[in-house]
PDB file of C-alpha atoms in Angstrom:
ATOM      1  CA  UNK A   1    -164.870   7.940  89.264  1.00  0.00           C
ATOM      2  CA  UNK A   2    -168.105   7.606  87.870  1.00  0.00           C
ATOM      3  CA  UNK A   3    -171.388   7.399  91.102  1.00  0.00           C
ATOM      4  CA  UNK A   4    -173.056   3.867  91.474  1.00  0.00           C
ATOM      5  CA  UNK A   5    -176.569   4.346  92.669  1.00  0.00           C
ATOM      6  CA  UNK A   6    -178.760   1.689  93.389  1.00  0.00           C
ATOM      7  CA  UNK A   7    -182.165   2.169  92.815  1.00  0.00           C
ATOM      8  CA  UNK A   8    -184.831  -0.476  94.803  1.00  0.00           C
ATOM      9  CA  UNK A   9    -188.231  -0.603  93.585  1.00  0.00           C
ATOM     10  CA  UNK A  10    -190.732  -3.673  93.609  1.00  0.00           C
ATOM     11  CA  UNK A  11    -191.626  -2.578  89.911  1.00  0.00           C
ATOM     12  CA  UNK A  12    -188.567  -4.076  87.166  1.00  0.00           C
ATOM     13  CA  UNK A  13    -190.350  -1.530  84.314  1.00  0.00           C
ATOM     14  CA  UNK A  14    -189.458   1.256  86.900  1.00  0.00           C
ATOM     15  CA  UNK A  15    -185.759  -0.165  87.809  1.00  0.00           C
ATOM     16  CA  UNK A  16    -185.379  -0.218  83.644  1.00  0.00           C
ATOM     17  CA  UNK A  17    -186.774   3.339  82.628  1.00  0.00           C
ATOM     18  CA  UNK A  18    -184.504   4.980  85.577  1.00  0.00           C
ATOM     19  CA  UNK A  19    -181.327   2.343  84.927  1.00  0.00           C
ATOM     20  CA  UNK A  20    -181.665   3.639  81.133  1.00  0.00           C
ATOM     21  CA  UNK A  21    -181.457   7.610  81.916  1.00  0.00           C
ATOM     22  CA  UNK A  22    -179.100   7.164  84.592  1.00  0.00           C
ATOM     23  CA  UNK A  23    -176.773   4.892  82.394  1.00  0.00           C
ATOM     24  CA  UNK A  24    -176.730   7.331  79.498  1.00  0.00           C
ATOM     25  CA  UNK A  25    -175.376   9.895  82.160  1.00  0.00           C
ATOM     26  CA  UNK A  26    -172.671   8.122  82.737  1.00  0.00           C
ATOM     27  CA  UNK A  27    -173.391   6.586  86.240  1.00  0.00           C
ATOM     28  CA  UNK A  28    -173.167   2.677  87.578  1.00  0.00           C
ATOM     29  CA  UNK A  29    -176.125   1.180  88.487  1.00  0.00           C
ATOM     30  CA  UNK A  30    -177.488  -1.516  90.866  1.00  0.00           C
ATOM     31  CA  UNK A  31    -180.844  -2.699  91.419  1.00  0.00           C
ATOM     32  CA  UNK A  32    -182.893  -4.543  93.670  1.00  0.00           C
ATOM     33  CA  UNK A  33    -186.351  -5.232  93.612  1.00  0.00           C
ATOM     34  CA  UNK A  34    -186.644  -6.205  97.659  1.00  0.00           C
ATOM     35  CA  UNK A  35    -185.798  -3.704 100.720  1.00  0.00           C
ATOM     36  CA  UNK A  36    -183.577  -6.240 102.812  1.00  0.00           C
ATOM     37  CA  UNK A  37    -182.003  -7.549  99.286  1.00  0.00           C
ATOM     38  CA  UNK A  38    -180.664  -3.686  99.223  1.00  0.00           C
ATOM     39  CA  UNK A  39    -179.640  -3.408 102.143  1.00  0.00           C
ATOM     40  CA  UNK A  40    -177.635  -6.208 102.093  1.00  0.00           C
ATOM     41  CA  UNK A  41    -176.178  -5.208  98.787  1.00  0.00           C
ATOM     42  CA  UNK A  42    -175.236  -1.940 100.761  1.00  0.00           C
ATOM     43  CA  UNK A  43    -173.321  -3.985 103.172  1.00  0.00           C
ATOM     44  CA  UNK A  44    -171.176  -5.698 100.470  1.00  0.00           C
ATOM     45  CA  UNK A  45    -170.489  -2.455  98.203  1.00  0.00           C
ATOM     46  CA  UNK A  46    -168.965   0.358  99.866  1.00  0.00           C
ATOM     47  CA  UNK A  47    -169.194   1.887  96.815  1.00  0.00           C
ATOM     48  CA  UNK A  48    -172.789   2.839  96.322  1.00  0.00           C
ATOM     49  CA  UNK A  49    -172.958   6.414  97.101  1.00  0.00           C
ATOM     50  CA  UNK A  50    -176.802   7.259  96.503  1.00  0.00           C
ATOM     51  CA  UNK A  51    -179.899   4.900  96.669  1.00  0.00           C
ATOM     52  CA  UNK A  52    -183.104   5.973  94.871  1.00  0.00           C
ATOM     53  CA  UNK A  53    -185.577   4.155  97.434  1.00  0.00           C
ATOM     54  CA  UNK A  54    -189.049   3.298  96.247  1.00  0.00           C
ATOM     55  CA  UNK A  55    -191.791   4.097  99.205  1.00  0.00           C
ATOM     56  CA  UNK A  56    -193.950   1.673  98.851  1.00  0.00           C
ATOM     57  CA  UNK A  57    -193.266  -1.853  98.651  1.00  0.00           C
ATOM     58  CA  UNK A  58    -194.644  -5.059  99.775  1.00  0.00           C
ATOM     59  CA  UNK A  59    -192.431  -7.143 101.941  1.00  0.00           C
ATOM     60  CA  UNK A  60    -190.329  -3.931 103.060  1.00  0.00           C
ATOM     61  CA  UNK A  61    -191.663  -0.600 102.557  1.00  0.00           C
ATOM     62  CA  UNK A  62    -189.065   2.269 102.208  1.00  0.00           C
ATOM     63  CA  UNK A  63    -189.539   3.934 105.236  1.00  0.00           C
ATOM     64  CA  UNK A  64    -188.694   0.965 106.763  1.00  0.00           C
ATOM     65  CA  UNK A  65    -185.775   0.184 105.004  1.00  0.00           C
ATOM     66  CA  UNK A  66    -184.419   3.962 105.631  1.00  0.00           C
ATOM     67  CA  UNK A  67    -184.614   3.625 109.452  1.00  0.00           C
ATOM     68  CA  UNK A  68    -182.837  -0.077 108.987  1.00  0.00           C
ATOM     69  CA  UNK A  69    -179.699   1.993 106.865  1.00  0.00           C
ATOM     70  CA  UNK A  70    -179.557   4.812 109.089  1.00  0.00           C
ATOM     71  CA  UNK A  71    -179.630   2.970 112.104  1.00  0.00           C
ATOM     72  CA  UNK A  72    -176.728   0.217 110.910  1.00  0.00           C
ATOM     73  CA  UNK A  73    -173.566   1.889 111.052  1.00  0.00           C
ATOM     74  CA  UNK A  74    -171.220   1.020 108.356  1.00  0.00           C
ATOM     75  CA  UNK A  75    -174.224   1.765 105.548  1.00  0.00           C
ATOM     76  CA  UNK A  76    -175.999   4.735 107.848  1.00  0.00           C
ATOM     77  CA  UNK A  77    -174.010   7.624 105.660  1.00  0.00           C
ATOM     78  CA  UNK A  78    -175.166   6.470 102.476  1.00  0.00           C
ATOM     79  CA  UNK A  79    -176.887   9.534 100.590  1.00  0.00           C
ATOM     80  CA  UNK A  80    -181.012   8.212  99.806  1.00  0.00           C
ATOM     81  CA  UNK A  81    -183.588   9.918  97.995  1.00  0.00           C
ATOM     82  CA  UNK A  82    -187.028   8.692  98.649  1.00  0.00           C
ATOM     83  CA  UNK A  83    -189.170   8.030  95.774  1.00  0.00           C
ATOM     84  CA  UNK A  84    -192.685   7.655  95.840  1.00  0.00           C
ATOM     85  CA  UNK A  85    -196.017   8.352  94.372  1.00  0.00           C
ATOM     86  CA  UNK A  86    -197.325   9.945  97.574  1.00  0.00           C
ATOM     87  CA  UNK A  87    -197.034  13.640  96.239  1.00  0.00           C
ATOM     88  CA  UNK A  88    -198.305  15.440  99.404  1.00  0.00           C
ATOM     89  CA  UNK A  89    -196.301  17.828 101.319  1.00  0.00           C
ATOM     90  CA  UNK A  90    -196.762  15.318 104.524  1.00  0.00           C
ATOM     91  CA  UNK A  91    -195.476  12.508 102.717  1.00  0.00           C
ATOM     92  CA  UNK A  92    -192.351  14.327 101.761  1.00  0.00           C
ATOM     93  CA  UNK A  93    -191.766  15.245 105.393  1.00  0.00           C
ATOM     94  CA  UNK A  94    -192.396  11.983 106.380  1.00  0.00           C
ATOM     95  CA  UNK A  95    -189.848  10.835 104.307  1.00  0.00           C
ATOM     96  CA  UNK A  96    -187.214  13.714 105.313  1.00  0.00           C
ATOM     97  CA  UNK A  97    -187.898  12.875 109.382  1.00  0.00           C
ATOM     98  CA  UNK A  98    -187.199   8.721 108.038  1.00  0.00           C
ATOM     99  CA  UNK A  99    -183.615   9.714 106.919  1.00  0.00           C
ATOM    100  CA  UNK A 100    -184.130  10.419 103.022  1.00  0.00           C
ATOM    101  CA  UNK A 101    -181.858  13.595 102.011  1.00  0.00           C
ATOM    102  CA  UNK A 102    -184.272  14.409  99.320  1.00  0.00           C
ATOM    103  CA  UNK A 103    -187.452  13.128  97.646  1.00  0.00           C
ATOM    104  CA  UNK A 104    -188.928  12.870  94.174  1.00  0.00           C
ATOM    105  CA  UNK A 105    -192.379  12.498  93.266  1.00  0.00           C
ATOM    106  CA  UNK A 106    -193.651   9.654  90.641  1.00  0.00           C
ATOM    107  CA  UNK A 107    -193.840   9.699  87.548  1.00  0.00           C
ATOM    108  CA  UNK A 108    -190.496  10.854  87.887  1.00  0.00           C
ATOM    109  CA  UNK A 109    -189.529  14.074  86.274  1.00  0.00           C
ATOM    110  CA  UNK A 110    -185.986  12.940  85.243  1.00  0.00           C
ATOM    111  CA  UNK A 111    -184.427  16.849  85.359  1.00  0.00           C
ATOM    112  CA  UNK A 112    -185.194  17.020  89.154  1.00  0.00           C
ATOM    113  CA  UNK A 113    -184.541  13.541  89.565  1.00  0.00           C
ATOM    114  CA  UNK A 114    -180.632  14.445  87.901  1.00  0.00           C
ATOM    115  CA  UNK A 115    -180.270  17.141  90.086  1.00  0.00           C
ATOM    116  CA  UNK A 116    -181.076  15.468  93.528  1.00  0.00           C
ATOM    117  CA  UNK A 117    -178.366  12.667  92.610  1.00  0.00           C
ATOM    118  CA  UNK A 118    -176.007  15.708  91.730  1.00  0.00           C
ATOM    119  CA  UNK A 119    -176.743  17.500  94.852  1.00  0.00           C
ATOM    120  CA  UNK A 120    -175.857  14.299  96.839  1.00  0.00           C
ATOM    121  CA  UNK A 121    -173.505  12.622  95.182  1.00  0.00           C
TER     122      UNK A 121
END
């Protein structure tokens, strides 16, 4: 059974790059460009098993967003890895102590990308 990840980020040229690499490794993917459009596509598909979360967004950052998954019970297992262009060791913290298992750094390095979504999935 191949992993469906859904990756949510405001930018579609970001959604595309990382739905291209992921795709040629053989994994589903959704996407949403809106927080609460994710988390409601969560909700309907039990069978997401990691979200790549974008940080910062307008209507709905992802820190937000995080605390709304973990704290809703029947999506709050869901493995997410937090992805931002915040590259400071206190922004990946900040994103750990939200509810992110891991967290990649933009422009994403795809290798360490792959192996977060391996180590989760």
């Amino acid at each position: 059974m191949n992993k469906k990840i859904l990756i949510v980020d405001d930018d579609p040229r970001n959604i595309f790059a990382l739905k291209l690499t992921l795709k040629a490794r053989g994994y589903q993917i959704e996407s949403s460009t809106m927080a609460l459009e994710a988390i409601d596509m969560l909700k309907k598909d039990q069978n997401i098993s990691v979200v790549l979360m974008d940080m910062m967004m307008p209507e709905m950052d992802g820190y937000e967003a995080i605390k709304i998954i973990r704290n809703t019970p029947e999506i709050s297992e869901v493995s997410i890895i937090a992805v931002t262009a915040q590259a400071m060791p206190e922004d990946r913290q900040k994103c750990l102590d939200v509810g992110a298992q891991d967290y990649v750094s933009k422009p994403i390095n795809v290798d360490v990308l792959l192996t977060a979504v391996e180590k989760l999935s």
